[in-house]
Amino acid sequence: MARSVAAGFADLGILSAAAALDGLVLRPFAEDRLVVVAARQDDMAQMRQIRLADLAGRYFIGLSGSALQDHIAAQAAAMGMALRYRVRLRSFEAICHVAGAGAGIGIVPETAARRMKRTSGIAIIRLADGWARQRLAVCIRAGTELSVPAQSLFRHLTEARPQRDWARGLPPHRQSGARVRALAATVVEQGEMTDGLHL
């Protein structure tokens, strides 16, 4: 996502603040937690939380070409742990489906896991490491002149409350999904974002 915005293929993106690239302008958006997804029949399915170090030796379902996956791998490497990947997929939804089938475990944002829990057959276990709570940011390319609809969407996503919450360590700000979708639809309908909005 960060690379798509930096290259000009998308006007706006939402990404982990830890995955920022040079040439992007970031504004606070929300917080999310990384979780482990596994088949409901897995031995750890009944656990409430687990640390990455406890997953040594397990096969992972990874995310292909992702700064988030690079971040997870870097955290593992800092502990002297090499992640073993069974397969790398292109979406969180695909990771949840494959993990639910018992092919391995994945690490995905909690919001994505909750959305897929019913249809993918996964158990969700919180990742207890401190770095697993990630700050999300809305990003645009530095120097970009956004269209009026895109500016409206950018302002809505980056209104003052999330920035204050970050500074004060408060719980994540929850944006109105219907409002965001309506703004995004306006942007796309007017043909201002050729690659769509990545939310």
XYZ file of C-alpha atoms in Angstrom:
199
model
C 0.000 0.000 0.000
C 2.727 2.475 0.944
C 4.560 1.706 -2.288
C 1.376 2.175 -4.357
C 0.810 5.641 -2.909
C 4.483 6.620 -3.160
C 4.504 5.559 -6.828
C 1.328 7.491 -7.597
C -0.876 4.443 -8.288
C -3.252 5.393 -5.455
C -4.089 8.811 -4.028
C -4.699 7.742 -0.426
C -3.806 4.716 1.617
C -4.090 3.401 5.156
C -1.037 1.634 6.526
C 0.868 0.892 9.679
C 2.809 3.940 10.790
C 5.789 1.599 11.236
C 5.731 0.857 7.517
C 6.141 4.436 6.307
C 8.272 5.236 3.277
C 10.127 8.408 2.345
C 8.038 10.746 0.228
C 4.779 10.113 2.097
C 2.803 12.417 4.360
C 1.190 10.483 7.232
C -1.686 11.522 9.492
C -2.937 9.468 12.481
C -6.060 7.417 11.784
C -6.659 4.650 14.355
C -5.066 1.773 16.216
C -5.351 -1.952 15.639
C -3.856 -5.013 17.264
C -2.155 -7.893 15.505
C -3.536 -11.329 16.302
C -2.681 -14.915 15.489
C -5.239 -16.846 13.438
C -5.300 -20.625 13.523
C -7.714 -23.462 12.820
C -10.301 -23.950 15.538
C -8.949 -27.489 16.012
C -5.434 -26.198 16.719
C -3.958 -26.874 20.162
C -3.655 -23.145 20.899
C -7.178 -22.248 19.738
C -8.447 -21.957 23.324
C -5.676 -19.595 24.422
C -6.514 -15.935 24.998
C -3.073 -14.611 24.047
C 0.368 -15.776 23.017
C 3.794 -14.295 22.327
C 5.603 -14.529 19.019
C 8.474 -16.379 20.694
C 6.033 -19.161 21.622
C 5.333 -19.764 17.930
C 8.864 -20.865 17.042
C 8.776 -23.955 14.864
C 5.248 -23.334 13.574
C 4.482 -22.928 9.879
C 3.199 -19.485 8.949
C 0.851 -18.263 6.244
C 2.439 -14.958 5.227
C 1.340 -11.875 3.320
C 3.053 -11.422 -0.028
C 4.975 -8.199 -0.707
C 3.863 -6.492 2.502
C 5.667 -3.987 4.708
C 3.623 -5.359 7.608
C 4.987 -8.859 6.952
C 8.501 -7.414 6.818
C 7.850 -5.754 10.175
C 6.728 -9.041 11.732
C 9.753 -10.855 10.317
C 12.044 -8.140 11.698
C 10.556 -8.563 15.173
C 11.142 -12.301 14.943
C 14.717 -11.797 13.737
C 15.418 -9.486 16.689
C 14.622 -12.472 18.932
C 16.829 -14.782 16.890
C 13.776 -16.470 15.407
C 13.306 -17.231 11.701
C 9.722 -17.540 10.521
C 8.959 -20.621 8.414
C 6.428 -19.878 5.694
C 4.265 -22.559 4.148
C 2.832 -20.089 1.642
C 2.522 -16.344 1.062
C -0.829 -14.953 -0.017
C -2.081 -11.595 -1.261
C -4.782 -10.724 1.288
C -5.704 -11.061 4.953
C -8.897 -12.839 3.892
C -6.913 -15.517 2.054
C -4.610 -15.954 5.052
C -7.620 -16.493 7.329
C -9.166 -19.088 4.997
C -5.932 -21.066 4.637
C -5.196 -20.865 8.372
C -8.758 -21.979 9.099
C -8.170 -25.029 6.927
C -5.251 -26.012 9.157
C -2.380 -25.328 6.749
C -0.546 -23.072 9.208
C -1.013 -19.972 11.317
C -1.107 -16.326 10.297
C -0.651 -12.928 11.887
C -3.200 -10.353 10.754
C -4.878 -7.199 12.110
C -7.639 -7.989 14.587
C -10.244 -6.094 12.556
C -9.582 -8.339 9.542
C -9.657 -11.489 11.680
C -12.969 -10.550 13.326
C -14.489 -9.859 9.928
C -13.433 -13.291 8.641
C -13.971 -15.388 11.763
C -17.389 -16.782 10.875
C -16.649 -17.728 7.280
C -13.061 -18.968 7.574
C -13.233 -21.277 10.597
C -10.436 -19.546 12.486
C -9.674 -19.098 16.151
C -8.268 -15.682 17.107
C -5.481 -15.407 19.682
C -4.136 -12.024 20.698
C -0.456 -11.443 20.119
C 0.809 -10.291 23.517
C 4.022 -8.578 22.363
C 4.026 -4.808 22.825
C 4.813 -4.138 19.173
C 1.637 -5.995 18.143
C -0.474 -2.925 18.847
C -0.023 -0.924 15.689
C -0.850 2.656 14.900
C -2.515 3.139 11.552
C -2.037 6.238 9.445
C -3.637 7.719 6.364
C -0.966 8.536 3.823
C -0.700 10.645 0.694
C 2.277 11.322 -1.516
C 4.201 14.460 -0.536
C 3.367 17.339 -2.860
C 0.175 15.705 -4.169
C -2.745 17.974 -5.008
C -5.853 15.982 -4.128
C -9.195 16.425 -5.862
C -11.981 18.035 -3.840
C -13.684 14.684 -3.022
C -10.350 13.118 -2.086
C -9.548 16.125 0.121
C -12.903 15.679 1.848
C -12.163 12.005 2.488
C -8.644 12.795 3.708
C -9.979 15.430 6.134
C -12.618 13.056 7.447
C -10.115 10.271 8.054
C -7.622 12.590 9.743
C -9.893 14.778 11.838
C -8.443 16.100 15.089
C -9.647 13.428 17.501
C -7.334 10.574 16.399
C -4.305 12.873 16.699
C -5.296 13.857 20.242
C -5.951 10.223 21.134
C -2.477 9.204 19.972
C -0.862 11.953 22.012
C -2.819 11.000 25.142
C -2.608 7.238 24.709
C -6.385 6.836 24.516
C -8.248 3.919 22.895
C -8.539 3.908 19.095
C -10.851 6.300 17.339
C -13.601 4.518 15.422
C -14.541 6.088 12.127
C -18.071 5.797 10.755
C -17.837 3.025 8.172
C -20.883 4.280 6.272
C -19.482 7.815 6.128
C -16.075 6.610 4.910
C -17.621 4.364 2.262
C -19.846 7.190 1.022
C -16.898 9.544 0.692
C -14.809 6.886 -1.022
C -17.629 6.146 -3.455
C -17.807 9.833 -4.368
C -14.084 9.902 -5.089
C -14.190 6.785 -7.254
C -17.388 7.775 -9.099
C -15.826 11.047 -10.139
C -12.891 9.144 -11.621
C -10.372 10.896 -9.411
C -8.634 7.764 -8.131
C -7.758 5.349 -10.901
C -6.525 2.650 -8.547
C -9.340 3.021 -6.041
C -9.089 3.562 -2.297
C -7.287 0.964 -0.220
C -9.011 0.625 3.144
